[in-house]
């Protein structure tokens, strides 16, 4: 491999890992906002929360790979263009395809890894996450009942609670 290819790869890998971590973090925060009602007040261990975030993070990797590739490629070629390195490469007679060739090769490798991950590992982690989320939701079902709101979370019943006493766990005005 030529020095130019190594230079493009080195300038790509830093932004790729940085954007990958940021995208996974943002998607995990979206997951937490989505399931915050199911997790808060259940008295869950940090181990269970960590396991849930671990499985959710694995579930978000197929979304994070393409976004990280796109953002890192834009940042790499933007940096090369800003520092006039891209102009120097083009003026020395190197085609844009030849400059982009290492990134195309890396994107093919990432695509193969993402396909293998989605085909073999993701179904297992989705099963583990779903069973863990189901057990968390069923841990304290009285927390589903909110004051003044109809709920049909229990099969065959529509329940409206007028008032809940948190100290005695009594429900009033059903």
CSV table of C-alpha atoms in Angstrom, one decimal:
chain,number,residue,atom,x,y,z
A,1,UNK,CA,0.0,0.0,0.0
A,2,UNK,CA,1.2,3.4,-0.8
A,3,UNK,CA,1.9,6.2,1.7
A,4,UNK,CA,-1.0,8.2,0.4
A,5,UNK,CA,-3.4,5.3,1.3
A,6,UNK,CA,-1.9,5.0,4.8
A,7,UNK,CA,-2.3,8.8,5.3
A,8,UNK,CA,-6.0,8.7,4.2
A,9,UNK,CA,-6.6,5.7,6.4
A,10,UNK,CA,-4.9,7.3,9.4
A,11,UNK,CA,-6.9,10.5,8.9
A,12,UNK,CA,-10.1,8.5,8.6
A,13,UNK,CA,-9.8,6.2,11.7
A,14,UNK,CA,-9.7,8.9,14.3
A,15,UNK,CA,-13.0,10.6,13.2
A,16,UNK,CA,-14.6,7.2,12.6
A,17,UNK,CA,-14.1,5.9,16.1
A,18,UNK,CA,-15.0,9.3,17.6
A,19,UNK,CA,-18.3,9.6,15.6
A,20,UNK,CA,-19.1,5.9,16.2
A,21,UNK,CA,-18.9,6.4,20.0
A,22,UNK,CA,-20.9,9.6,19.8
A,23,UNK,CA,-23.6,8.1,17.6
A,24,UNK,CA,-24.0,5.0,19.9
A,25,UNK,CA,-24.2,7.4,22.9
A,26,UNK,CA,-26.9,9.5,21.2
A,27,UNK,CA,-28.9,6.4,20.2
A,28,UNK,CA,-28.6,5.0,23.8
A,29,UNK,CA,-29.9,8.3,25.2
A,30,UNK,CA,-32.9,8.0,22.8
A,31,UNK,CA,-33.4,4.4,24.1
A,32,UNK,CA,-33.3,5.7,27.7
A,33,UNK,CA,-35.9,8.4,27.0
A,34,UNK,CA,-38.1,5.8,25.3
A,35,UNK,CA,-38.0,3.3,28.2
A,36,UNK,CA,-37.5,5.7,31.2
A,37,UNK,CA,-41.1,5.0,32.4
A,38,UNK,CA,-40.5,1.3,32.5
A,39,UNK,CA,-37.2,1.6,34.3
A,40,UNK,CA,-37.7,4.3,37.0
A,41,UNK,CA,-38.9,3.3,40.4
A,42,UNK,CA,-38.5,-0.5,39.9
A,43,UNK,CA,-35.6,-0.8,42.3
A,44,UNK,CA,-33.3,-2.4,39.7
A,45,UNK,CA,-29.7,-3.3,40.3
A,46,UNK,CA,-27.0,-1.5,38.5
A,47,UNK,CA,-26.1,-4.9,37.0
A,48,UNK,CA,-29.5,-5.3,35.4
A,49,UNK,CA,-29.4,-1.7,34.1
A,50,UNK,CA,-25.9,-2.3,32.7
A,51,UNK,CA,-27.0,-5.5,31.1
A,52,UNK,CA,-30.0,-3.8,29.5
A,53,UNK,CA,-27.8,-0.9,28.2
A,54,UNK,CA,-25.3,-3.5,26.9
A,55,UNK,CA,-27.9,-5.4,24.9
A,56,UNK,CA,-29.6,-2.1,23.7
A,57,UNK,CA,-26.1,-0.9,22.6
A,58,UNK,CA,-25.6,-4.0,20.6
A,59,UNK,CA,-29.0,-3.5,19.0
A,60,UNK,CA,-28.1,0.0,18.0
A,61,UNK,CA,-24.8,-0.9,16.3
A,62,UNK,CA,-26.3,-1.5,12.8
A,63,UNK,CA,-27.7,2.0,12.9
A,64,UNK,CA,-24.4,3.5,14.2
A,65,UNK,CA,-22.1,1.9,11.6
A,66,UNK,CA,-23.5,3.8,8.5
A,67,UNK,CA,-23.8,7.1,10.3
A,68,UNK,CA,-20.2,6.9,11.6
A,69,UNK,CA,-18.9,6.0,8.2
A,70,UNK,CA,-20.8,8.9,6.6
A,71,UNK,CA,-19.7,11.5,9.2
A,72,UNK,CA,-16.1,10.3,9.3
A,73,UNK,CA,-15.8,10.3,5.5
A,74,UNK,CA,-17.2,13.9,5.4
A,75,UNK,CA,-14.8,15.0,8.2
A,76,UNK,CA,-11.8,13.3,6.6
A,77,UNK,CA,-12.3,14.8,3.1
A,78,UNK,CA,-13.3,18.1,4.6
A,79,UNK,CA,-10.1,18.2,6.6
A,80,UNK,CA,-8.1,17.2,3.5
A,81,UNK,CA,-9.8,19.9,1.5
A,82,UNK,CA,-9.5,22.5,4.2
A,83,UNK,CA,-5.7,22.0,4.5
A,84,UNK,CA,-5.3,22.0,0.6
A,85,UNK,CA,-4.0,18.4,0.8
A,86,UNK,CA,-6.8,17.3,-1.6
A,87,UNK,CA,-5.8,20.0,-4.0
A,88,UNK,CA,-2.2,18.9,-3.8
A,89,UNK,CA,-3.1,15.3,-4.5
A,90,UNK,CA,-5.3,16.3,-7.5
A,91,UNK,CA,-2.7,18.6,-8.9
A,92,UNK,CA,-0.1,15.8,-8.8
A,93,UNK,CA,-2.3,13.8,-11.1
A,94,UNK,CA,-3.9,11.4,-8.6
A,95,UNK,CA,-7.5,10.7,-9.4
A,96,UNK,CA,-10.2,11.2,-6.8
A,97,UNK,CA,-11.1,7.5,-7.0
A,98,UNK,CA,-7.6,6.5,-6.2
A,99,UNK,CA,-7.6,8.8,-3.2
A,100,UNK,CA,-10.9,7.3,-2.0
A,101,UNK,CA,-9.9,3.7,-2.7
A,102,UNK,CA,-8.7,2.9,0.9
A,103,UNK,CA,-12.0,4.3,2.3
A,104,UNK,CA,-14.0,2.2,-0.1
A,105,UNK,CA,-12.1,-0.8,1.0
A,106,UNK,CA,-12.7,0.0,4.7
A,107,UNK,CA,-16.4,0.6,4.0
A,108,UNK,CA,-16.6,-2.9,2.3
A,109,UNK,CA,-15.0,-4.4,5.4
A,110,UNK,CA,-17.3,-2.6,7.7
A,111,UNK,CA,-20.3,-3.7,5.6
A,112,UNK,CA,-19.2,-7.3,5.8
A,113,UNK,CA,-18.8,-7.1,9.6
A,114,UNK,CA,-22.2,-5.3,10.0
A,115,UNK,CA,-23.9,-8.0,7.9
A,116,UNK,CA,-22.3,-10.8,9.9
A,117,UNK,CA,-23.2,-9.0,13.1
A,118,UNK,CA,-26.8,-8.4,12.0
A,119,UNK,CA,-27.2,-12.0,10.8
A,120,UNK,CA,-25.6,-13.9,13.6
A,121,UNK,CA,-25.3,-11.9,16.8
A,122,UNK,CA,-28.1,-9.4,16.7
A,123,UNK,CA,-31.0,-12.0,16.9
A,124,UNK,CA,-29.5,-13.4,20.1
A,125,UNK,CA,-29.0,-10.0,21.7
A,126,UNK,CA,-32.6,-8.9,20.7
A,127,UNK,CA,-34.0,-12.0,22.4
A,128,UNK,CA,-32.0,-11.4,25.5
A,129,UNK,CA,-33.0,-7.7,25.6
A,130,UNK,CA,-36.7,-8.5,25.0
A,131,UNK,CA,-36.8,-11.1,27.8
A,132,UNK,CA,-35.0,-8.8,30.1
A,133,UNK,CA,-37.3,-5.9,29.3
A,134,UNK,CA,-40.4,-8.1,29.8
A,135,UNK,CA,-39.1,-9.2,33.2
A,136,UNK,CA,-38.4,-5.6,34.2
A,137,UNK,CA,-41.9,-4.5,33.2
A,138,UNK,CA,-43.5,-7.4,35.1
A,139,UNK,CA,-41.3,-6.8,38.2
A,140,UNK,CA,-43.6,-4.3,39.9
A,141,UNK,CA,-46.8,-4.1,37.8
A,142,UNK,CA,-48.5,-1.7,40.3
A,143,UNK,CA,-46.2,1.1,38.9
A,144,UNK,CA,-48.1,0.8,35.6
A,145,UNK,CA,-51.2,2.2,37.2
A,146,UNK,CA,-51.1,6.0,37.2
A,147,UNK,CA,-53.5,8.2,39.0
A,148,UNK,CA,-56.4,9.5,36.9
A,149,UNK,CA,-55.5,7.6,33.7
A,150,UNK,CA,-57.1,4.5,32.2
A,151,UNK,CA,-54.7,1.6,31.5
A,152,UNK,CA,-55.2,-1.7,29.7
A,153,UNK,CA,-51.8,-3.2,30.5
A,154,UNK,CA,-53.4,-6.1,32.3
A,155,UNK,CA,-55.1,-8.5,29.9
A,156,UNK,CA,-58.9,-8.3,29.9
A,157,UNK,CA,-59.1,-5.3,32.2
A,158,UNK,CA,-59.3,-1.5,31.8
A,159,UNK,CA,-58.4,0.1,35.1
A,160,UNK,CA,-58.5,3.7,36.2
A,161,UNK,CA,-57.1,4.6,39.6
A,162,UNK,CA,-58.3,7.7,41.3
A,163,UNK,CA,-55.6,7.9,43.9
A,164,UNK,CA,-52.6,5.8,45.1
A,165,UNK,CA,-51.2,5.7,48.6
A,166,UNK,CA,-47.4,5.1,48.1
A,167,UNK,CA,-46.9,4.2,51.8
A,168,UNK,CA,-49.5,1.5,52.2
A,169,UNK,CA,-49.8,0.6,48.4
A,170,UNK,CA,-53.5,1.0,48.6
A,171,UNK,CA,-55.5,2.0,45.5
A,172,UNK,CA,-58.6,4.3,45.9
A,173,UNK,CA,-61.5,5.1,43.6
A,174,UNK,CA,-61.0,2.2,41.1
